[in-house]
Amino acid sequence: MSAFPVTRLRRFRRTASLRGLVRETRLSLDQFVMPLFVASEPLANEELPGMARFDVEGLLRETDSLAASGVRALLLFGVPAEKDEEATGAWEDDGIVQQALRALRPRFPELVLLTDVCLCEYTSHGHCGVVADGDVDNDRSLELLARTAVSHAEAGADVVAPSDMMDGRVGAIREALDDHGLERTPILAYSAKYASAFYGPFREAADSAPAFGDRRGYQMDPANVREAVRECKIDLAEGADAIMIKPALPYLDVIRAAREAFQVPLAAYNVSGEYAMVKAAARAGWLDERAAALESLTAIKRAGADLIVSYWTKDLTTWL
Ligand code: PBG
């Protein structure tokens, strides 16, 4: 390889068209998923517009506009009217997410409807599983998670995405789906989900902060990457069709490690805290929101993600 002055990397940077010819990473709306919160009572969010709560009627209107502007996929979260120890609202037939799915499905046959499968929004204590003796009981949680996934798929979900981080949940969900004739429903596993400080705004939007303790007993230690590869491998062995790394921007090395280790669709979740930091800095006049968001999302793709869950998906319809 020749060096300067024969080699000048600036030659291909001179104009926008030259740069376009050699660009390695591109963002396309096809690979973005918009998270949406559905509740019995709507709740506006002036500061973080991507994180408002919609009632089913409002969700239909919002989806009309998202679908018309080119959004291809939604990830639904539910905020139930009532919470209990058994997370009844997560798996009951007329739970809030199930109602939303039944309203959306016939109206938007082309739209990909993904659902977050977890118990934390539905338990009175806000943990992602059943609590026994002050601890989240792994094996007792599996049955409720599987029941939740089946009820979502029966109500019209195209893809179920377990985010609880219990051991064995992918296998339990796969078996339950198959037992109910839902063998065509794929599982997108939140395989490497870290116990992160960046979920703050989400927990407010979803009303899912744990009432005691934290999630470090089931979500991953931010210091570990080899363990993330193990989590992915185990989820794939249990039947995951696609895997996810979460959060995204502080974990680009984890995305890269998963990309190199597995030949499967890889998702990254650009979480609420990543979105909120840029929003707040933009409001203070310190960052340009569009430029900072596009740069962040490009970095997440460059690291190796195929699809990205992002609260900026709606903005991308005008930005791209
Ligand atoms: C549910 C869940 C959480 C997020 C997605 N699914 C919160 C948590 O684990 O506490 C966070 C998403 C975000 O911050 O945008 N378990």
mmCIF file of C-alpha atoms and ligand atoms in Angstrom:
data_model
loop_
_atom_site.group_PDB
_atom_site.id
_atom_site.type_symbol
_atom_site.label_atom_id
_atom_site.label_comp_id
_atom_site.label_asym_id
_atom_site.label_seq_id
_atom_site.Cartn_x
_atom_site.Cartn_y
_atom_site.Cartn_z
ATOM 1 C CA MET A 1 0.000 0.000 0.000
ATOM 2 C CA SER A 2 1.408 3.370 -0.972
ATOM 3 C CA ALA A 3 1.751 6.296 1.391
ATOM 4 C CA PHE A 4 1.519 10.074 1.173
ATOM 5 C CA PRO A 5 1.795 11.945 -1.169
ATOM 6 C CA VAL A 6 0.565 9.190 -3.532
ATOM 7 C CA THR A 7 -2.187 8.281 -1.108
ATOM 8 C CA ARG A 8 -4.535 11.071 -0.078
ATOM 9 C CA LEU A 9 -7.690 9.903 1.685
ATOM 10 C CA ARG A 10 -9.171 13.381 1.361
ATOM 11 C CA ARG A 11 -9.685 12.816 -2.399
ATOM 12 C CA PHE A 12 -12.875 10.840 -1.778
ATOM 13 C CA ARG A 13 -14.076 13.272 0.895
ATOM 14 C CA ARG A 14 -14.142 16.345 -1.318
ATOM 15 C CA THR A 15 -17.854 16.438 -2.228
ATOM 16 C CA ALA A 16 -21.076 14.951 -0.894
ATOM 17 C CA SER A 17 -21.369 12.748 -3.982
ATOM 18 C CA LEU A 18 -17.853 11.387 -3.660
ATOM 19 C CA ARG A 19 -18.473 10.639 0.008
ATOM 20 C CA GLY A 20 -21.741 8.936 -0.881
ATOM 21 C CA LEU A 21 -19.994 6.577 -3.300
ATOM 22 C CA VAL A 22 -17.717 5.182 -0.621
ATOM 23 C CA ARG A 23 -20.065 5.261 2.380
ATOM 24 C CA GLU A 24 -19.957 1.939 4.234
ATOM 25 C CA THR A 25 -23.028 2.242 6.454
ATOM 26 C CA ARG A 26 -26.506 3.497 5.617
ATOM 27 C CA LEU A 27 -29.652 3.998 7.650
ATOM 28 C CA SER A 28 -32.931 2.847 6.192
ATOM 29 C CA LEU A 29 -36.361 3.055 7.783
ATOM 30 C CA ASP A 30 -36.829 -0.642 6.903
ATOM 31 C CA GLN A 31 -34.643 -1.617 9.830
ATOM 32 C CA PHE A 32 -36.062 0.650 12.521
ATOM 33 C CA VAL A 33 -38.575 -0.276 15.169
ATOM 34 C CA MET A 34 -40.636 2.394 16.973
ATOM 35 C CA PRO A 35 -41.420 1.624 20.632
ATOM 36 C CA LEU A 36 -44.908 2.692 21.771
ATOM 37 C CA PHE A 37 -46.566 2.659 25.182
ATOM 38 C CA VAL A 38 -50.221 1.746 25.466
ATOM 39 C CA ALA A 39 -52.252 2.414 28.608
ATOM 40 C CA SER A 40 -55.855 2.825 29.673
ATOM 41 C CA GLU A 41 -55.171 6.539 30.253
ATOM 42 C CA PRO A 42 -53.087 8.586 27.793
ATOM 43 C CA LEU A 43 -50.177 10.598 29.184
ATOM 44 C CA ALA A 44 -48.469 13.278 27.112
ATOM 45 C CA ASN A 45 -44.718 13.733 27.426
ATOM 46 C CA GLU A 46 -43.675 17.216 26.324
ATOM 47 C CA GLU A 47 -39.995 16.727 26.986
ATOM 48 C CA LEU A 48 -39.619 13.265 25.479
ATOM 49 C CA PRO A 49 -42.252 13.118 22.749
ATOM 50 C CA GLY A 50 -41.209 9.593 21.719
ATOM 51 C CA MET A 51 -42.201 8.337 25.145
ATOM 52 C CA ALA A 52 -45.830 9.376 25.565
ATOM 53 C CA ARG A 53 -48.533 6.896 26.588
ATOM 54 C CA PHE A 54 -51.452 6.304 24.236
ATOM 55 C CA ASP A 55 -54.814 4.746 24.917
ATOM 56 C CA VAL A 56 -55.952 2.254 22.271
ATOM 57 C CA GLU A 57 -57.781 4.937 20.266
ATOM 58 C CA GLY A 58 -54.783 7.264 20.371
ATOM 59 C CA LEU A 59 -52.488 4.388 19.445
ATOM 60 C CA LEU A 60 -54.542 3.731 16.317
ATOM 61 C CA ARG A 61 -54.278 7.389 15.294
ATOM 62 C CA GLU A 62 -50.536 7.500 15.990
ATOM 63 C CA THR A 63 -50.022 4.280 14.051
ATOM 64 C CA ASP A 64 -52.002 5.678 11.117
ATOM 65 C CA SER A 65 -49.569 8.540 10.881
ATOM 66 C CA LEU A 66 -46.445 6.416 11.492
ATOM 67 C CA ALA A 67 -47.448 3.834 8.888
ATOM 68 C CA ALA A 68 -48.343 6.545 6.363
ATOM 69 C CA SER A 69 -44.903 8.098 6.778
ATOM 70 C CA GLY A 70 -43.076 4.814 6.223
ATOM 71 C CA VAL A 71 -42.533 3.231 9.653
ATOM 72 C CA ARG A 72 -42.535 -0.574 9.210
ATOM 73 C CA ALA A 73 -42.413 -1.951 12.734
ATOM 74 C CA LEU A 74 -43.651 -1.171 16.247
ATOM 75 C CA LEU A 75 -42.580 -2.557 19.624
ATOM 76 C CA LEU A 76 -45.477 -2.420 22.078
ATOM 77 C CA PHE A 77 -45.248 -1.929 25.830
ATOM 78 C CA GLY A 78 -48.269 -1.966 28.110
ATOM 79 C CA VAL A 79 -49.066 0.037 31.220
ATOM 80 C CA PRO A 80 -51.933 -1.806 32.948
ATOM 81 C CA ALA A 81 -54.607 -0.133 35.075
ATOM 82 C CA GLU A 82 -53.855 -2.564 37.904
ATOM 83 C CA LYS A 83 -50.788 -4.445 39.043
ATOM 84 C CA ASP A 84 -50.532 -7.561 41.200
ATOM 85 C CA GLU A 85 -48.077 -10.219 42.358
ATOM 86 C CA GLU A 86 -48.845 -12.524 39.444
ATOM 87 C CA ALA A 87 -48.606 -9.852 36.727
ATOM 88 C CA THR A 88 -52.134 -10.736 35.606
ATOM 89 C CA GLY A 89 -52.254 -7.749 33.270
ATOM 90 C CA ALA A 90 -49.347 -9.180 31.272
ATOM 91 C CA TRP A 91 -51.004 -12.417 30.202
ATOM 92 C CA GLU A 92 -54.781 -12.004 30.541
ATOM 93 C CA ASP A 93 -56.727 -12.199 27.328
ATOM 94 C CA ASP A 94 -58.013 -8.632 27.542
ATOM 95 C CA GLY A 95 -54.783 -7.093 28.853
ATOM 96 C CA ILE A 96 -53.881 -3.697 27.466
ATOM 97 C CA VAL A 97 -51.320 -4.992 24.945
ATOM 98 C CA GLN A 98 -53.694 -7.739 23.801
ATOM 99 C CA GLN A 99 -56.420 -5.105 23.268
ATOM 100 C CA ALA A 100 -53.987 -2.935 21.317
ATOM 101 C CA LEU A 101 -52.932 -5.882 19.138
ATOM 102 C CA ARG A 102 -56.526 -6.813 18.338
ATOM 103 C CA ALA A 103 -57.233 -3.206 17.327
ATOM 104 C CA LEU A 104 -54.049 -2.787 15.263
ATOM 105 C CA ARG A 105 -53.820 -6.183 13.567
ATOM 106 C CA PRO A 106 -56.752 -5.967 11.130
ATOM 107 C CA ARG A 107 -56.118 -2.303 10.399
ATOM 108 C CA PHE A 108 -52.397 -2.612 9.600
ATOM 109 C CA PRO A 109 -51.836 -6.020 8.025
ATOM 110 C CA GLU A 110 -48.418 -5.026 6.636
ATOM 111 C CA LEU A 111 -47.004 -3.471 9.791
ATOM 112 C CA VAL A 112 -44.663 -5.662 11.875
ATOM 113 C CA LEU A 113 -46.007 -5.779 15.427
ATOM 114 C CA LEU A 114 -43.441 -6.779 18.033
ATOM 115 C CA THR A 115 -44.240 -7.033 21.724
ATOM 116 C CA ASP A 116 -42.002 -6.722 24.746
ATOM 117 C CA VAL A 117 -42.531 -9.800 26.921
ATOM 118 C CA CYS A 118 -41.763 -8.928 30.531
ATOM 119 C CA LEU A 119 -43.591 -8.731 33.833
ATOM 120 C CA CYS A 120 -42.124 -5.547 35.349
ATOM 121 C CA GLU A 121 -44.871 -3.204 34.122
ATOM 122 C CA TYR A 122 -47.490 -5.576 35.546
ATOM 123 C CA THR A 123 -46.153 -6.670 38.940
ATOM 124 C CA SER A 124 -47.013 -4.696 42.081
ATOM 125 C CA HIS A 125 -43.290 -4.705 43.023
ATOM 126 C CA GLY A 126 -41.994 -3.777 39.554
ATOM 127 C CA HIS A 127 -39.621 -6.723 39.166
ATOM 128 C CA CYS A 128 -39.417 -8.692 35.927
ATOM 129 C CA GLY A 129 -40.537 -11.965 37.471
ATOM 130 C CA VAL A 130 -42.411 -13.496 40.398
ATOM 131 C CA VAL A 131 -40.986 -12.558 43.790
ATOM 132 C CA ALA A 132 -40.634 -15.215 46.494
ATOM 133 C CA ASP A 133 -38.735 -14.684 49.752
ATOM 134 C CA GLY A 134 -37.534 -11.266 48.582
ATOM 135 C CA ASP A 135 -35.922 -12.647 45.423
ATOM 136 C CA VAL A 136 -37.071 -13.013 41.828
ATOM 137 C CA ASP A 137 -37.909 -16.694 41.435
ATOM 138 C CA ASN A 138 -36.532 -17.713 38.049
ATOM 139 C CA ASP A 139 -38.390 -20.935 37.377
ATOM 140 C CA ARG A 140 -41.769 -19.750 38.636
ATOM 141 C CA SER A 141 -41.505 -16.733 36.343
ATOM 142 C CA LEU A 142 -41.040 -18.842 33.208
ATOM 143 C CA GLU A 143 -44.607 -20.085 33.062
ATOM 144 C CA LEU A 144 -46.037 -16.544 33.277
ATOM 145 C CA LEU A 145 -43.621 -15.244 30.648
ATOM 146 C CA ALA A 146 -44.567 -18.103 28.314
ATOM 147 C CA ARG A 147 -48.255 -17.432 28.917
ATOM 148 C CA THR A 148 -47.691 -13.738 28.125
ATOM 149 C CA ALA A 149 -45.902 -14.530 24.863
ATOM 150 C CA VAL A 150 -48.653 -16.929 23.749
ATOM 151 C CA SER A 151 -51.387 -14.388 24.521
ATOM 152 C CA HIS A 152 -49.530 -11.720 22.514
ATOM 153 C CA ALA A 153 -49.095 -14.016 19.530
ATOM 154 C CA GLU A 154 -52.735 -15.110 19.704
ATOM 155 C CA ALA A 155 -53.825 -11.456 19.757
ATOM 156 C CA GLY A 156 -51.818 -10.724 16.608
ATOM 157 C CA ALA A 157 -48.152 -10.085 17.466
ATOM 158 C CA ASP A 158 -45.757 -10.981 14.642
ATOM 159 C CA VAL A 159 -42.698 -11.253 16.890
ATOM 160 C CA VAL A 160 -42.352 -11.682 20.659
ATOM 161 C CA ALA A 161 -39.363 -10.129 22.413
ATOM 162 C CA PRO A 162 -38.632 -11.365 25.959
ATOM 163 C CA SER A 163 -36.727 -8.745 27.986
ATOM 164 C CA ASP A 164 -36.927 -10.228 31.477
ATOM 165 C CA MET A 165 -33.466 -11.934 31.579
ATOM 166 C CA MET A 166 -34.681 -15.064 33.390
ATOM 167 C CA ASP A 167 -32.613 -18.154 32.570
ATOM 168 C CA GLY A 168 -34.444 -20.541 30.275
ATOM 169 C CA ARG A 169 -37.167 -18.156 29.157
ATOM 170 C CA VAL A 170 -36.513 -18.487 25.443
ATOM 171 C CA GLY A 171 -36.891 -22.260 25.613
ATOM 172 C CA ALA A 172 -40.024 -21.985 27.743
ATOM 173 C CA ILE A 173 -41.573 -19.470 25.342
ATOM 174 C CA ARG A 174 -40.650 -21.509 22.240
ATOM 175 C CA GLU A 175 -42.207 -24.617 23.693
ATOM 176 C CA ALA A 176 -45.401 -22.807 24.715
ATOM 177 C CA LEU A 177 -45.764 -21.111 21.320
ATOM 178 C CA ASP A 178 -45.322 -24.435 19.528
ATOM 179 C CA ASP A 179 -47.828 -26.152 21.841
ATOM 180 C CA HIS A 180 -50.365 -23.510 20.803
ATOM 181 C CA GLY A 181 -49.774 -23.935 17.076
ATOM 182 C CA LEU A 182 -47.735 -20.718 16.949
ATOM 183 C CA GLU A 183 -44.611 -22.276 15.478
ATOM 184 C CA ARG A 184 -44.430 -19.479 12.903
ATOM 185 C CA THR A 185 -43.966 -16.758 15.540
ATOM 186 C CA PRO A 186 -40.296 -15.744 15.859
ATOM 187 C CA ILE A 187 -38.593 -14.858 19.133
ATOM 188 C CA LEU A 188 -36.347 -11.805 19.267
ATOM 189 C CA ALA A 189 -34.487 -12.344 22.539
ATOM 190 C CA TYR A 190 -33.111 -9.427 24.519
ATOM 191 C CA SER A 191 -30.116 -11.689 25.047
ATOM 192 C CA ALA A 192 -27.576 -9.296 26.450
ATOM 193 C CA LYS A 193 -29.561 -6.825 28.471
ATOM 194 C CA TYR A 194 -27.473 -4.939 30.987
ATOM 195 C CA ALA A 195 -28.471 -3.598 34.412
ATOM 196 C CA SER A 196 -28.125 -0.063 33.075
ATOM 197 C CA ALA A 197 -28.608 3.441 34.420
ATOM 198 C CA PHE A 198 -29.862 4.428 30.972
ATOM 199 C CA TYR A 199 -33.393 3.019 31.425
ATOM 200 C CA GLY A 200 -34.535 5.875 33.681
ATOM 201 C CA PRO A 201 -36.964 7.662 31.335
ATOM 202 C CA PHE A 202 -38.453 4.336 30.215
ATOM 203 C CA ARG A 203 -39.277 3.307 33.757
ATOM 204 C CA GLU A 204 -41.196 6.542 34.174
ATOM 205 C CA ALA A 205 -43.043 6.115 30.869
ATOM 206 C CA ALA A 206 -43.831 2.464 31.590
ATOM 207 C CA ASP A 207 -44.276 2.897 35.354
ATOM 208 C CA SER A 208 -41.969 -0.062 35.905
ATOM 209 C CA ALA A 209 -39.314 0.990 38.424
ATOM 210 C CA PRO A 210 -38.694 -1.758 41.005
ATOM 211 C CA ALA A 211 -40.246 -0.937 44.388
ATOM 212 C CA PHE A 212 -37.276 -2.485 46.240
ATOM 213 C CA GLY A 213 -33.751 -3.412 45.271
ATOM 214 C CA ASP A 214 -32.593 -3.283 41.667
ATOM 215 C CA ARG A 215 -32.312 -5.553 38.645
ATOM 216 C CA ARG A 216 -28.685 -6.596 39.066
ATOM 217 C CA GLY A 217 -29.696 -10.083 40.162
ATOM 218 C CA TYR A 218 -30.989 -10.853 36.663
ATOM 219 C CA GLN A 219 -29.789 -8.207 34.195
ATOM 220 C CA MET A 220 -26.139 -8.296 33.146
ATOM 221 C CA ASP A 221 -23.168 -6.608 34.794
ATOM 222 C CA PRO A 222 -22.069 -3.692 32.538
ATOM 223 C CA ALA A 223 -18.463 -4.833 32.944
ATOM 224 C CA ASN A 224 -18.913 -8.104 31.037
ATOM 225 C CA VAL A 225 -18.667 -8.912 27.348
ATOM 226 C CA ARG A 226 -17.695 -12.610 27.242
ATOM 227 C CA GLU A 227 -20.782 -13.303 29.308
ATOM 228 C CA ALA A 228 -22.885 -11.443 26.719
ATOM 229 C CA VAL A 229 -21.658 -13.823 24.022
ATOM 230 C CA ARG A 230 -22.628 -16.740 26.283
ATOM 231 C CA GLU A 231 -26.097 -15.279 26.828
ATOM 232 C CA CYS A 232 -26.575 -15.009 23.053
ATOM 233 C CA LYS A 233 -25.324 -18.535 22.461
ATOM 234 C CA ILE A 234 -27.655 -19.979 25.087
ATOM 235 C CA ASP A 235 -30.684 -18.069 23.756
ATOM 236 C CA LEU A 236 -29.939 -19.303 20.233
ATOM 237 C CA ALA A 237 -29.625 -22.875 21.518
ATOM 238 C CA GLU A 238 -33.045 -22.469 23.185
ATOM 239 C CA GLY A 239 -34.572 -21.345 19.901
ATOM 240 C CA ALA A 240 -34.168 -17.569 19.596
ATOM 241 C CA ASP A 241 -34.550 -16.444 15.960
ATOM 242 C CA ALA A 242 -32.794 -13.133 16.533
ATOM 243 C CA ILE A 243 -30.828 -11.617 19.399
ATOM 244 C CA MET A 244 -30.623 -8.125 20.874
ATOM 245 C CA ILE A 245 -28.022 -6.085 22.708
ATOM 246 C CA LYS A 246 -29.263 -3.368 25.048
ATOM 247 C CA PRO A 247 -28.411 -0.516 25.620
ATOM 248 C CA ALA A 248 -26.694 0.290 22.313
ATOM 249 C CA LEU A 249 -24.355 3.262 22.334
ATOM 250 C CA PRO A 250 -22.396 2.462 25.523
ATOM 251 C CA TYR A 251 -22.177 -1.201 24.357
ATOM 252 C CA LEU A 252 -20.916 -0.964 20.774
ATOM 253 C CA ASP A 253 -18.148 -3.452 21.567
ATOM 254 C CA VAL A 254 -20.788 -5.957 22.662
ATOM 255 C CA ILE A 255 -22.705 -5.445 19.406
ATOM 256 C CA ARG A 256 -19.466 -6.022 17.496
ATOM 257 C CA ALA A 257 -18.655 -9.164 19.508
ATOM 258 C CA ALA A 258 -22.125 -10.605 18.847
ATOM 259 C CA ARG A 259 -21.883 -9.671 15.159
ATOM 260 C CA GLU A 260 -18.622 -11.572 14.832
ATOM 261 C CA ALA A 261 -19.755 -14.596 16.815
ATOM 262 C CA PHE A 262 -23.220 -15.279 15.287
ATOM 263 C CA GLN A 263 -24.727 -15.447 11.802
ATOM 264 C CA VAL A 264 -28.201 -14.438 12.971
ATOM 265 C CA PRO A 265 -30.210 -11.207 12.804
ATOM 266 C CA LEU A 266 -28.830 -8.834 15.409
ATOM 267 C CA ALA A 267 -30.833 -6.043 17.010
ATOM 268 C CA ALA A 268 -29.715 -3.166 19.210
ATOM 269 C CA TYR A 269 -31.915 -1.102 21.524
ATOM 270 C CA ASN A 270 -31.086 2.608 21.473
ATOM 271 C CA VAL A 271 -32.628 3.074 24.920
ATOM 272 C CA SER A 272 -34.554 5.866 26.598
ATOM 273 C CA GLY A 273 -31.507 7.350 28.371
ATOM 274 C CA GLU A 274 -29.543 7.566 25.124
ATOM 275 C CA TYR A 275 -32.471 9.432 23.564
ATOM 276 C CA ALA A 276 -33.056 11.657 26.611
ATOM 277 C CA MET A 277 -29.404 12.751 26.867
ATOM 278 C CA VAL A 278 -29.396 14.080 23.322
ATOM 279 C CA LYS A 279 -32.827 15.689 23.745
ATOM 280 C CA ALA A 280 -31.714 17.481 26.913
ATOM 281 C CA ALA A 281 -28.440 18.661 25.386
ATOM 282 C CA ALA A 282 -30.273 19.884 22.287
ATOM 283 C CA ARG A 283 -32.745 21.800 24.444
ATOM 284 C CA ALA A 284 -29.833 23.465 26.215
ATOM 285 C CA GLY A 285 -28.441 24.469 22.838
ATOM 286 C CA TRP A 286 -25.378 22.239 23.205
ATOM 287 C CA LEU A 287 -26.059 19.673 20.470
ATOM 288 C CA ASP A 288 -27.895 19.532 17.189
ATOM 289 C CA GLU A 289 -30.463 16.785 17.826
ATOM 290 C CA ARG A 290 -30.763 15.510 14.259
ATOM 291 C CA ALA A 291 -27.015 15.378 13.655
ATOM 292 C CA ALA A 292 -26.281 13.763 17.020
ATOM 293 C CA ALA A 293 -29.079 11.207 16.601
ATOM 294 C CA LEU A 294 -28.075 10.247 13.061
ATOM 295 C CA GLU A 295 -24.447 9.922 14.105
ATOM 296 C CA SER A 296 -25.387 7.708 17.079
ATOM 297 C CA LEU A 297 -27.647 5.478 14.983
ATOM 298 C CA THR A 298 -25.017 5.189 12.243
ATOM 299 C CA ALA A 299 -22.463 4.130 14.863
ATOM 300 C CA ILE A 300 -24.838 1.438 16.130
ATOM 301 C CA LYS A 301 -25.254 0.060 12.587
ATOM 302 C CA ARG A 302 -21.529 0.317 11.892
ATOM 303 C CA ALA A 303 -20.847 -1.733 15.029
ATOM 304 C CA GLY A 304 -22.901 -4.527 13.450
ATOM 305 C CA ALA A 305 -26.598 -4.161 14.286
ATOM 306 C CA ASP A 306 -29.081 -5.128 11.573
ATOM 307 C CA LEU A 307 -32.148 -3.618 13.165
ATOM 308 C CA ILE A 308 -32.434 -0.849 15.729
ATOM 309 C CA VAL A 309 -35.178 -0.094 18.219
ATOM 310 C CA SER A 310 -35.213 3.682 18.633
ATOM 311 C CA TYR A 311 -37.483 6.457 19.915
ATOM 312 C CA TRP A 312 -36.135 8.500 16.984
ATOM 313 C CA THR A 313 -37.845 6.209 14.455
ATOM 314 C CA LYS A 314 -40.670 8.716 13.998
ATOM 315 C CA ASP A 315 -38.207 11.560 13.396
ATOM 316 C CA LEU A 316 -36.322 9.410 10.877
ATOM 317 C CA THR A 317 -39.367 9.536 8.601
ATOM 318 C CA THR A 318 -38.517 13.194 7.965
ATOM 319 C CA TRP A 319 -34.763 13.097 8.583
ATOM 320 C CA LEU A 320 -33.745 10.337 6.147
HETATM 321 C C1 PBG B 1 -38.685 -4.175 30.535
HETATM 322 C C2 PBG B 1 -37.891 -3.252 29.704
HETATM 323 C C3 PBG B 1 -37.099 -2.154 30.082
HETATM 324 C C4 PBG B 1 -36.681 -1.553 28.900
HETATM 325 C C5 PBG B 1 -37.182 -2.310 27.850
HETATM 326 N N1 PBG B 1 -37.908 -3.372 28.374
HETATM 327 C C6 PBG B 1 -36.791 -1.570 31.413
HETATM 328 C C7 PBG B 1 -35.997 -2.273 32.404
HETATM 329 O O1 PBG B 1 -35.444 -3.343 32.176
HETATM 330 O O2 PBG B 1 -35.933 -1.734 33.503
HETATM 331 C C8 PBG B 1 -35.858 -0.297 28.787
HETATM 332 C C9 PBG B 1 -35.998 0.439 27.511
HETATM 333 C C10 PBG B 1 -35.477 1.839 27.503
HETATM 334 O O3 PBG B 1 -34.863 2.331 28.463
HETATM 335 O O4 PBG B 1 -35.713 2.488 26.483
HETATM 336 N N2 PBG B 1 -38.011 -5.033 31.335
#
